[in-house]
Short mmCIF file of C-alpha atoms and ligand atoms in Angstrom, two decimals:
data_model
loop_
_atom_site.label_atom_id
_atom_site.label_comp_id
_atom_site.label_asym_id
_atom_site.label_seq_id
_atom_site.Cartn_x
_atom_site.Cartn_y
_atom_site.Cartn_z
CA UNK A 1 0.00 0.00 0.00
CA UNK A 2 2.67 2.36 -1.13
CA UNK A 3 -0.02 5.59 -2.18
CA UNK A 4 -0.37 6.42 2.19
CA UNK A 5 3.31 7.75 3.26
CA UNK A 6 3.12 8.61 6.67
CA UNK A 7 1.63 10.94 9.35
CA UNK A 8 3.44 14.01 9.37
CA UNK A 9 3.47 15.96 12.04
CA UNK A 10 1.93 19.97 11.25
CA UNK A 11 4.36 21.78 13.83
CA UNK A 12 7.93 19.63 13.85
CA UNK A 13 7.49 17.96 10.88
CA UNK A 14 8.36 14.39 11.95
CA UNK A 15 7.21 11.51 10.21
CA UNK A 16 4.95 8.09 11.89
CA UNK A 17 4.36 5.10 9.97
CA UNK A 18 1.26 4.23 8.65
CA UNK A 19 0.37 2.08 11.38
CA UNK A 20 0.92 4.88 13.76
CA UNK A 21 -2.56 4.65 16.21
CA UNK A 22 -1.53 7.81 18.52
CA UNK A 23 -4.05 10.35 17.14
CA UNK A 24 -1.17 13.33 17.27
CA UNK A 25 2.45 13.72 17.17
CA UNK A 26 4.74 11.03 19.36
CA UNK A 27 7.52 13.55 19.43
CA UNK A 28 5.75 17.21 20.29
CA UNK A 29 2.11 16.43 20.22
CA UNK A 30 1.05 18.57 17.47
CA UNK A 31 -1.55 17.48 15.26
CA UNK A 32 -0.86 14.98 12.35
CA UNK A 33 -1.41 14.99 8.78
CA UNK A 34 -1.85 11.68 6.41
CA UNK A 35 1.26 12.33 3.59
CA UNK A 36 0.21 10.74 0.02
CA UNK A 37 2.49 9.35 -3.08
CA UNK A 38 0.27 11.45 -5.65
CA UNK A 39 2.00 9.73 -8.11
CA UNK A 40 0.95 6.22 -7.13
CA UNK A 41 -2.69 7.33 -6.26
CA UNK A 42 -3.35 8.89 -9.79
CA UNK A 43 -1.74 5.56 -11.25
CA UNK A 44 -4.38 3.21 -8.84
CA UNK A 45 -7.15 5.84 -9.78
CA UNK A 46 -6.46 5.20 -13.56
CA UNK A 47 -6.48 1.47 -13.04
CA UNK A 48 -9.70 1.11 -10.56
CA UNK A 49 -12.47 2.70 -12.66
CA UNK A 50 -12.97 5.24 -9.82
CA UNK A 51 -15.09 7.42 -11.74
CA UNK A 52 -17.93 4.13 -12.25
CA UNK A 53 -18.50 4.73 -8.75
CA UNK A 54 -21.26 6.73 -6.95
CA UNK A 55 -20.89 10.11 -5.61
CA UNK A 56 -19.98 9.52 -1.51
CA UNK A 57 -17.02 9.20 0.71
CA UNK A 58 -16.38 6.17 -1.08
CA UNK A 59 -16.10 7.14 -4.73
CA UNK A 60 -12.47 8.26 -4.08
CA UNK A 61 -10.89 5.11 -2.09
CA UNK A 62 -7.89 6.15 -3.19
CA UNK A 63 -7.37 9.36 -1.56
CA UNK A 64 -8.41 7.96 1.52
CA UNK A 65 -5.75 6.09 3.85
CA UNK A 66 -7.81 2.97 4.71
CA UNK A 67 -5.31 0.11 4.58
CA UNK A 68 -8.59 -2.30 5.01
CA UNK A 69 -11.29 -1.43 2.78
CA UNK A 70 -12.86 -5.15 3.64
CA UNK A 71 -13.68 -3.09 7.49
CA UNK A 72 -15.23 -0.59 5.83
CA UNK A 73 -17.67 0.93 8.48
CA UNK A 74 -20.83 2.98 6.05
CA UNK A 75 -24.10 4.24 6.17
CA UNK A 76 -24.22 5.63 2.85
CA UNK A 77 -22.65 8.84 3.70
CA UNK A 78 -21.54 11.86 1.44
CA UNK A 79 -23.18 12.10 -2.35
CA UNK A 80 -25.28 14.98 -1.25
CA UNK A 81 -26.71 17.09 -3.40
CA UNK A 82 -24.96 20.93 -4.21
CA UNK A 83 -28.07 22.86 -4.82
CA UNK A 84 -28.40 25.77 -6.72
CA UNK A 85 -30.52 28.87 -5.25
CA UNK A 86 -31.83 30.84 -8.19
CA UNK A 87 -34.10 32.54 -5.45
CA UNK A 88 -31.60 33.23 -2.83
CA UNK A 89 -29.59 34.58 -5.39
CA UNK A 90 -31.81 36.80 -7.49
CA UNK A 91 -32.34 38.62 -3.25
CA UNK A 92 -28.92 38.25 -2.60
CA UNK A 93 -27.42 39.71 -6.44
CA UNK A 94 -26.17 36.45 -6.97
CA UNK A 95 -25.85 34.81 -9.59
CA UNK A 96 -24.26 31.60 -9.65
CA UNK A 97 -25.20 30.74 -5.73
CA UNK A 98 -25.30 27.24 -4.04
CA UNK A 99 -25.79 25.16 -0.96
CA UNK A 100 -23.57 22.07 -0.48
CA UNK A 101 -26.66 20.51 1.52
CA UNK A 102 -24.64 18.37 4.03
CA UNK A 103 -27.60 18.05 6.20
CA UNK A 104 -28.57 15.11 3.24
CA UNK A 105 -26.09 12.84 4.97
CA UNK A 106 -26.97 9.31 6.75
CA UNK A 107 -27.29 11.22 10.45
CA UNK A 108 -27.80 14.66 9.27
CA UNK A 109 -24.27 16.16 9.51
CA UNK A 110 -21.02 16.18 7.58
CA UNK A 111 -20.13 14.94 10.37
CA UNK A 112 -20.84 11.39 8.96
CA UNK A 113 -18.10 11.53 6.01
CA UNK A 114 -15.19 11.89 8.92
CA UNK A 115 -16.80 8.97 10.79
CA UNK A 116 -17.15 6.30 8.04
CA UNK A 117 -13.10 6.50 7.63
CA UNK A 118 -12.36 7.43 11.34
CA UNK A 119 -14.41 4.11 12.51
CA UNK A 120 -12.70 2.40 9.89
CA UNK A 121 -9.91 2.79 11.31
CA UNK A 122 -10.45 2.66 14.67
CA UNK A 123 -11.87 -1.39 13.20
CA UNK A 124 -8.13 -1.37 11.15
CA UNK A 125 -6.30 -0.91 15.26
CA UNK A 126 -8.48 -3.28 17.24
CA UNK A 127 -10.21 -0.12 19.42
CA UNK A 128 -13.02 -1.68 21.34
CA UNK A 129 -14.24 1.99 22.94
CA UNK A 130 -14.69 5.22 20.51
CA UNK A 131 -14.67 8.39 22.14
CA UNK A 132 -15.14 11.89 21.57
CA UNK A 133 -16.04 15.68 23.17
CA UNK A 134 -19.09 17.22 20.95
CA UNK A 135 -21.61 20.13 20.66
CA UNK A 136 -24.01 17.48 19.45
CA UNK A 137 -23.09 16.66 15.80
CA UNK A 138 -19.86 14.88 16.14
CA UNK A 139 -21.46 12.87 19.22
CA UNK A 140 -24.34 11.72 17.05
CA UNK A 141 -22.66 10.66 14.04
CA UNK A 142 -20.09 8.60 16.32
CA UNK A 143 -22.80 6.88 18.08
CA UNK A 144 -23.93 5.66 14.76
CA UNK A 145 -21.48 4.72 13.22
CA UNK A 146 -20.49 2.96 16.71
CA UNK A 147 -23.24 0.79 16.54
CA UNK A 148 -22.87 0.36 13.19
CA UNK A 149 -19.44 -0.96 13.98
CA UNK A 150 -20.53 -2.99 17.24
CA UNK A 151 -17.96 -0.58 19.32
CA UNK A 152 -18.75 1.00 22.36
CA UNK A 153 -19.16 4.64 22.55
CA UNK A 154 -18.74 7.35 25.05
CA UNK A 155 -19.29 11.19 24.65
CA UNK A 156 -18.71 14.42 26.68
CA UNK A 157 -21.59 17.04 26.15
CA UNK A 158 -21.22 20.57 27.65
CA UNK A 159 -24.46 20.48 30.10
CA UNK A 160 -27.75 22.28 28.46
CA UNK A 161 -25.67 23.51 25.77
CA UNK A 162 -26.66 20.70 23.10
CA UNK A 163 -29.41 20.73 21.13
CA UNK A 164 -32.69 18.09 21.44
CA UNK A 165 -32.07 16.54 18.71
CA UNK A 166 -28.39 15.67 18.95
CA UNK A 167 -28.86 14.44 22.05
CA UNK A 168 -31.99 12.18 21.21
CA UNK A 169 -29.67 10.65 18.50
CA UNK A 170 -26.86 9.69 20.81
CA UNK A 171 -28.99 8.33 23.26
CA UNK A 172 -30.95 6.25 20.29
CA UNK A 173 -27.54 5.00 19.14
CA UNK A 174 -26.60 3.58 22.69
CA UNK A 175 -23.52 6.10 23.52
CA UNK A 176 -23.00 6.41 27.20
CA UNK A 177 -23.27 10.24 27.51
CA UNK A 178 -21.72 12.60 30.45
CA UNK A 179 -23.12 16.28 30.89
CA UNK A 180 -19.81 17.90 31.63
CA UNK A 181 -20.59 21.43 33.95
CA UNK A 182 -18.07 23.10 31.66
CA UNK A 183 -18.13 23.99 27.90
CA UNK A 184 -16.77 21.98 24.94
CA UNK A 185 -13.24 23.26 24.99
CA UNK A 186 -13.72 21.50 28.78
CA UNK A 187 -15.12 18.30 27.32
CA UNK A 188 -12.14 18.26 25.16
CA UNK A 189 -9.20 18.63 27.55
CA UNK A 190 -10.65 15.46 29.50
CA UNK A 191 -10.97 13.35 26.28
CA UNK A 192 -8.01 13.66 25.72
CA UNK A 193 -6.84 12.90 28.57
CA UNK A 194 -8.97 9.55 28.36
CA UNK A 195 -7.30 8.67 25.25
CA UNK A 196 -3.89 8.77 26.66
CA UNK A 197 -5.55 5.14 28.11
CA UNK A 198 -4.93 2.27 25.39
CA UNK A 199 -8.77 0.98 25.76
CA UNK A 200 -10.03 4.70 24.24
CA UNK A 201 -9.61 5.92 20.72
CA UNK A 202 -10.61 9.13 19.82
CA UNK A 203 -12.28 10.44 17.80
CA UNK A 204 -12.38 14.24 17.93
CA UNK A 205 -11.09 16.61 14.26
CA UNK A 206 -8.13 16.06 16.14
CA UNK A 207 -7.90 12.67 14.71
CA UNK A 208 -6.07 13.47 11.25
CA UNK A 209 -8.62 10.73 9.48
CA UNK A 210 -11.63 12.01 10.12
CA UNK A 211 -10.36 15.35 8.01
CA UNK A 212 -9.10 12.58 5.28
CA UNK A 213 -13.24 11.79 5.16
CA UNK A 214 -14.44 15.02 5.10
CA UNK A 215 -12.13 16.68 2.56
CA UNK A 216 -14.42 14.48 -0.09
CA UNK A 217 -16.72 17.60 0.20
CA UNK A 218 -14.66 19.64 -1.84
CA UNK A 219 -13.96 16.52 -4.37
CA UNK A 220 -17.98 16.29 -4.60
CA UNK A 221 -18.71 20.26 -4.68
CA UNK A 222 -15.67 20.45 -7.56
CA UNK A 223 -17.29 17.19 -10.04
CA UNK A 224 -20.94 18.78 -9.19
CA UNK A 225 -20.14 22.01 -10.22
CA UNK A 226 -17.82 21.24 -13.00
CA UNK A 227 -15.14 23.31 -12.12
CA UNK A 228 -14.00 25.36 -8.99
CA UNK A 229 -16.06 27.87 -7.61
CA UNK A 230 -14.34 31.35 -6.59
CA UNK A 231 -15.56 31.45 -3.02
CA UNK A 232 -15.89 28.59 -0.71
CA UNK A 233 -18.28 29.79 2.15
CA UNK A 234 -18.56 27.43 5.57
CA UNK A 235 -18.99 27.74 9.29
CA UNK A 236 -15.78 27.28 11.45
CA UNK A 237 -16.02 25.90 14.83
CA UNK A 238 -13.34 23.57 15.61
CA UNK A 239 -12.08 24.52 12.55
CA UNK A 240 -11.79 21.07 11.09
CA UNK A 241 -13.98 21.00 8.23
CA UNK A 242 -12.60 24.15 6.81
CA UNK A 243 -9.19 22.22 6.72
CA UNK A 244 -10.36 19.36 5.46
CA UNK A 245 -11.97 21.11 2.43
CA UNK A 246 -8.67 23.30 1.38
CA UNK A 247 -6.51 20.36 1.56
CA UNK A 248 -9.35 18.18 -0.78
CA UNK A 249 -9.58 21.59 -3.45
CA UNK A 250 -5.52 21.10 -3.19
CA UNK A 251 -5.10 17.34 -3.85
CA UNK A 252 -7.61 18.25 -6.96
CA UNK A 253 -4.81 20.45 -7.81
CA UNK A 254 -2.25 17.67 -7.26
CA UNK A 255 -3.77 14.58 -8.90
CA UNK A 256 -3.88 16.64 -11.94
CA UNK A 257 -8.02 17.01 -11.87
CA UNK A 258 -8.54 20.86 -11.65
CA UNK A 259 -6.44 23.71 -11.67
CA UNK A 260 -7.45 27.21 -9.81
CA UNK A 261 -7.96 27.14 -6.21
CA UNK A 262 -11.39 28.80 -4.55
CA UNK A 263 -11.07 31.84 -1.67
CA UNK A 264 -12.02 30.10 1.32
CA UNK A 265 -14.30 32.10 3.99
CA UNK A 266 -14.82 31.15 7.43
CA UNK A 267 -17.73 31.74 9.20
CA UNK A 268 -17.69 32.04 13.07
CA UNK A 269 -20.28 33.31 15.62
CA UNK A 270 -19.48 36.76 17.17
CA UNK A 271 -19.59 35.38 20.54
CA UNK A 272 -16.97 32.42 19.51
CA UNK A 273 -14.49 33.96 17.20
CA UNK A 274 -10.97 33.30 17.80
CA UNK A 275 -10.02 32.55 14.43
CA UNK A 276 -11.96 35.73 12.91
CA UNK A 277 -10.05 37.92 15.32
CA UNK A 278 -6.61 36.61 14.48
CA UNK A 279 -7.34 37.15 10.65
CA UNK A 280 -8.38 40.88 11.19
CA UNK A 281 -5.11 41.48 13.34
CA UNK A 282 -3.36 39.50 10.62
CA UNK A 283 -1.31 36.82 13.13
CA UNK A 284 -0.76 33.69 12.35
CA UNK A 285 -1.71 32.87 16.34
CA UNK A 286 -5.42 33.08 18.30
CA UNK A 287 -6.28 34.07 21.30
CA UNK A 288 -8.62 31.67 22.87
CA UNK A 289 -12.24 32.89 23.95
CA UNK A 290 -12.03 32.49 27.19
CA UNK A 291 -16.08 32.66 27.55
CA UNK A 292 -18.22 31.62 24.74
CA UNK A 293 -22.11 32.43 23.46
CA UNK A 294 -24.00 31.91 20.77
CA UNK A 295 -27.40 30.13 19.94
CA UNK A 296 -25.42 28.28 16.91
CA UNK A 297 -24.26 26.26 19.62
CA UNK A 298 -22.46 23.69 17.18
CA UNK A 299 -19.70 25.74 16.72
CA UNK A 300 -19.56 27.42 21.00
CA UNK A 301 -16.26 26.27 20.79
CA UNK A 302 -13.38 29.44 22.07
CA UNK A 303 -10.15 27.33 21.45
CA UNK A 304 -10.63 25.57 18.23
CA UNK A 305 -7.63 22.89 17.88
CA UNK A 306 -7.23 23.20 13.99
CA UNK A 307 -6.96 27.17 14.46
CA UNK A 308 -3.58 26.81 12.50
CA UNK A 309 -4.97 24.60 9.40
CA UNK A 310 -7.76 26.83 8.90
CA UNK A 311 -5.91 30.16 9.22
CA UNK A 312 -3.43 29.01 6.59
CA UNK A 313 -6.32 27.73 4.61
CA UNK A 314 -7.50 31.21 4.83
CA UNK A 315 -4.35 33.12 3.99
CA UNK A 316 -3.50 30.96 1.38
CA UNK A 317 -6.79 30.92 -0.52
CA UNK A 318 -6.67 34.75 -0.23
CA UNK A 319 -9.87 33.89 1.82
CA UNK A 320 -11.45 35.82 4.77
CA UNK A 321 -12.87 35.24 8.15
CA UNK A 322 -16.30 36.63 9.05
CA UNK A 323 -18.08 37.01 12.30
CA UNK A 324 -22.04 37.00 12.62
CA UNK A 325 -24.12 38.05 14.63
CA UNK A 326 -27.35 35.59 16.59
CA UNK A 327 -29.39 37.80 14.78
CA UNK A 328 -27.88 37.32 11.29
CA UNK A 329 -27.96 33.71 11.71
CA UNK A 330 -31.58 33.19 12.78
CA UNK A 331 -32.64 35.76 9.83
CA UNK A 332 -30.40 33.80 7.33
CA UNK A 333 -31.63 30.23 8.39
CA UNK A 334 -35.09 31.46 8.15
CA UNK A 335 -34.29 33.36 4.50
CA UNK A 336 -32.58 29.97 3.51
CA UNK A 337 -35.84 27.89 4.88
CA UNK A 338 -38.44 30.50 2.91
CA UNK A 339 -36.83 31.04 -0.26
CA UNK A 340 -35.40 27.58 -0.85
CA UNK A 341 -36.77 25.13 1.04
CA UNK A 342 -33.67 24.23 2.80
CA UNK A 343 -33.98 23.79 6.56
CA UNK A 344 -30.45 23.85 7.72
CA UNK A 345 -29.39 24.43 11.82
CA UNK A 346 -28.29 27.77 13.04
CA UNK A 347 -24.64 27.21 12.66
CA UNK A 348 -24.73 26.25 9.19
CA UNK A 349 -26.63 29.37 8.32
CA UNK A 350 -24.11 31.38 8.89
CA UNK A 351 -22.38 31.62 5.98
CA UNK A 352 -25.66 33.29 4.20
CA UNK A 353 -25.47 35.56 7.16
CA UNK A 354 -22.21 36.15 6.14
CA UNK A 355 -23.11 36.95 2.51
CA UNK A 356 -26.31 39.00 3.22
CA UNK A 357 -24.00 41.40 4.59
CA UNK A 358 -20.72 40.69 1.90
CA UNK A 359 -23.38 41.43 -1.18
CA UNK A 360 -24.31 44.49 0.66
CA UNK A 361 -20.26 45.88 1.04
CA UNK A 362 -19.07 44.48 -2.77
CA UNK A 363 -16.92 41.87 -1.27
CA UNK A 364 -18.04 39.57 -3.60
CA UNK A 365 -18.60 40.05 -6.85
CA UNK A 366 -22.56 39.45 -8.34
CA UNK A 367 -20.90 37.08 -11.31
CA UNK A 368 -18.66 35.00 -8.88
CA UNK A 369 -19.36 31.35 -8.19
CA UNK A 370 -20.05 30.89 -4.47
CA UNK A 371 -21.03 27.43 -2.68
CA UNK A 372 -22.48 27.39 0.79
CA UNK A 373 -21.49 24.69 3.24
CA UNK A 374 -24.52 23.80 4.63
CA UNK A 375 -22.94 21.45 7.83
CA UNK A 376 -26.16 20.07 9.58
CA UNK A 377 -29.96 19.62 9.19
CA UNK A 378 -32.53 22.00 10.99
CA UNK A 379 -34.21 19.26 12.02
CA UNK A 380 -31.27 18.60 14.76
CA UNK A 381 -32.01 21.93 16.75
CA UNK A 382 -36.26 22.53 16.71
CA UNK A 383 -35.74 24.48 19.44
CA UNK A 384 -34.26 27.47 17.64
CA UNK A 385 -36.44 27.38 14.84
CA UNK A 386 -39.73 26.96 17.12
CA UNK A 387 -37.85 29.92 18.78
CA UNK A 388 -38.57 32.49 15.64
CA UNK A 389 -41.66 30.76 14.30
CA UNK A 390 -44.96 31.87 14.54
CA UNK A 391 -47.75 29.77 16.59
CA UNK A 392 -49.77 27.90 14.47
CA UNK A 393 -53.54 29.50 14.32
CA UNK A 394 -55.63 26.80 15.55
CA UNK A 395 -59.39 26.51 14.73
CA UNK A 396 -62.56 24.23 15.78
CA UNK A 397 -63.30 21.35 13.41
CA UNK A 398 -65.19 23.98 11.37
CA UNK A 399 -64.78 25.17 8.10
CA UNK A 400 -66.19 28.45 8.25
CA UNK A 401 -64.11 29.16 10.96
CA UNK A 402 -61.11 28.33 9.09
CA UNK A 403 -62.21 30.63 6.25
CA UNK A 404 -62.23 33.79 8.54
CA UNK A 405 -59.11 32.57 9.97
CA UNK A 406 -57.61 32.03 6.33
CA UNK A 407 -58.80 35.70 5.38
CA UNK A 408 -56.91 37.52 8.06
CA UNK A 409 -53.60 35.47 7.76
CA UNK A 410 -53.56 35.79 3.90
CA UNK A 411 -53.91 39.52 4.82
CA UNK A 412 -50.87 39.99 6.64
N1 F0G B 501 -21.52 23.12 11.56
C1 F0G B 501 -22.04 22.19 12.34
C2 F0G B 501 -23.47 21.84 12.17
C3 F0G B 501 -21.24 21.55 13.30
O1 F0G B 501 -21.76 20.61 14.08
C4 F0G B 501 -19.88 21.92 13.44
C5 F0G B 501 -19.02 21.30 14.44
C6 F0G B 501 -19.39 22.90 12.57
C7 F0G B 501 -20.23 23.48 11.65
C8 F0G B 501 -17.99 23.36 12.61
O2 F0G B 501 -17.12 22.42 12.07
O3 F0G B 501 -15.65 22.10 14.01
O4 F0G B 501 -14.96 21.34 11.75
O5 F0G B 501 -15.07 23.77 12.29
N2 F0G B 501 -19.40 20.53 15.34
C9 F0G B 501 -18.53 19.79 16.25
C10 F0G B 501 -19.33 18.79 17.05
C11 F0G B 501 -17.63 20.63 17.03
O6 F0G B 501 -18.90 18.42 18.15
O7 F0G B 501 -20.35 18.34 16.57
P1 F0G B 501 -15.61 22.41 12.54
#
């Protein structure tokens, strides 16, 4: 299997085998990245009839590092569809605009295209016990693609700070789930710390294979478009995703696919923004968020561990990083919801937030190609859309009573 090199480490450089289970660097603990022959992966891709394939996770084996593809652990996930939004666009002065609508995946997340390799793996090193730290997504994906497995599963959950239907999945799925009193950068520190114990692998964007899963986003968005967009628009919590999509739109690059490169922007909420404040003051280093708020509590994270992936995914796309405001993102989820039929979750509204405002100052231009990363489904947080809906009118079994009802609601 000579198309995986190694896992290289991000900060000192130094190389593991392949084999390597340790989820970060042996030698300084930095964070590790899986090293390809792109050579020997665009001579397997010519030989395996990759393109025969279906759109998913799956399609593009050979950019993936699974040594074991007979383990493969899969729900169906990726494939989902890139929709374009003549509506949206026509309001926003748009008008090439779409919405990568990950919500479509097998637990309602992109969350799901990190797991199916991650688990995988976690089959390929024996792990009996799959752990992770979560604001809801990452928790219910691993639970089901724990069970899927037959692997036990524990999460950490900041307390009251997940939404219902997160939690209702991981509970479904079997996890064992702990409420930590804390928030998620909390949760995190202490699963690591469990993973330090042989019994526990985890499974946080930490682990460099869940990134190897998602970065099939960008392979999908690039084959469903036909081409590279300009800008690549997505919500940045741990800052993961974001990664995971440059370094896809670069291996397109390297396996000879594409050529051009879109301007990544990352999306954070104003009350969690470490990564959007270190762009405006131009370092390459954040400043953690000590305290963190925002009703897009998927991404309530204030020390997001792949801060330096993302920032150089930013600066080297010639990209941006955006705050919004609770306010934008409610507005934009319900604009998304009315216009387009899309019901995404507050977090992953926020990069139509994000352009309500950019079409308004002329950072974008109206002829530019722009994709959307919508991360989860609405479905996973009712709360916050019950939160900004109207009651429903409610009547006698009566039809004329209906009809005067009808007559002042069409009115309004
Ligand atoms: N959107 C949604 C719906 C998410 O659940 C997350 C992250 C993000 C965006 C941000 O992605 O962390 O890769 O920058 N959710 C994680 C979780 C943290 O635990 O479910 P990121």
């Amino acid at each position: 299997m000579d198309r995986v090199l190694s896992l290289r480490c991000i900060d000192c450089g130094f190389e593991h085998g392949i084999q390597e289970r340790s989820v970060t660097c042996r030698r300084c603990g930095g964070l590790l990245d899986v090293v390809y022959d792109y050579d020997a992966v665009v001579d397997e891709m010519e030989r395996s009839g990759w393109e025969r394939r279906p759109l998913g996770v799956w399609r593009y084996e050979e950019l993936l590092p699974v040594l074991r593809p007979e383990l493969k652990v899969t729900l169906g996930e990726g494939g989902t569809r890139l929709v374009r939004c003549r509506r949206l666009g026509e309001e926003l002065g748009l008008r090439d605009l779409y919405v990568k609508h990950e919500g479509g995946n097998p637990t309602g997340s992109f969350k799901d295209r990190g797991m199916t390799v991650g688990v995988t793996k976690a089959l390929e090193f024996g792990a009996k016990t799959l752990i992770c730290a979560s604001t809801g997504n990452t928790a219910a994906s691993l639970a089901a693609y724990s069970a899927r497995a037959g692997l036990r599963c524990l999460v950490l959950l900041p307390k009251g700070k997940v939404a219902l239907g997160k939690l209702a999945q991981a509970s479904i799925h079997g996890a064992v789930i702990i409420a930590v009193r804390g928030g998620f950068d909390e949760a995190l520190d202490l699963v690591r710390r469990l993973a330090e114990r042989p019994e526990y692998y985890l499974l946080n964007s930490i682990n460099p294979y869940r990134l190897e899963g998602q970065k099939t986003a960008a392979y999908e968005v690039y084959e469903q478009l036909g081409g590279m967009p300009d800008w690549l628009i997505i919500p940045v919590g741990n800052a993961g995703n974001i990664s995971a999509y440059w370094k896809g739109f670069r291996e397109l690059n390297l396996v000879g696919m594409s050529e051009g490169l879109p301007r990544m922007v990352g999306v954070q909420a104003e009350g969690a923004s470490p990564i959007v404040e270190a762009f405006k003051r131009r370092t390459s280093e954040i400043e953690p968020f000590r305290r963190v708020e925002t009703l897009a509590t998927a991404i309530r994270i204030g020390r997001p561990v792949n801060w330096k992936r993302a920032l150089n995914a930013i600066y080297e796309s010639r990209g941006l990083a955006e705050a919004v405001s609770d306010e934008e993102i409610l507005k934009a989820q319900r604009l998304l919801a009315s216009k387009e039929g899309l019901f995404v979750e507050p977090a992953s509204a926020t990069p139509i937030a994000y352009l309500v405002r950019a079409m308004g100052d002329g950072a974008i231009d109206r002829d530019e190609t722009v994709v959307c990363v919508a991360t989860g489904h609405g479905l996973k947080d009712p709360e916050a859309a019950m939160r900004q809906a109207p009651k429903p009118l409610e009547a006698g079994a009566d039809l004329m009573e209906i009809e005067r009802l009808l007559n002042r609601a069409w009115k309004r």
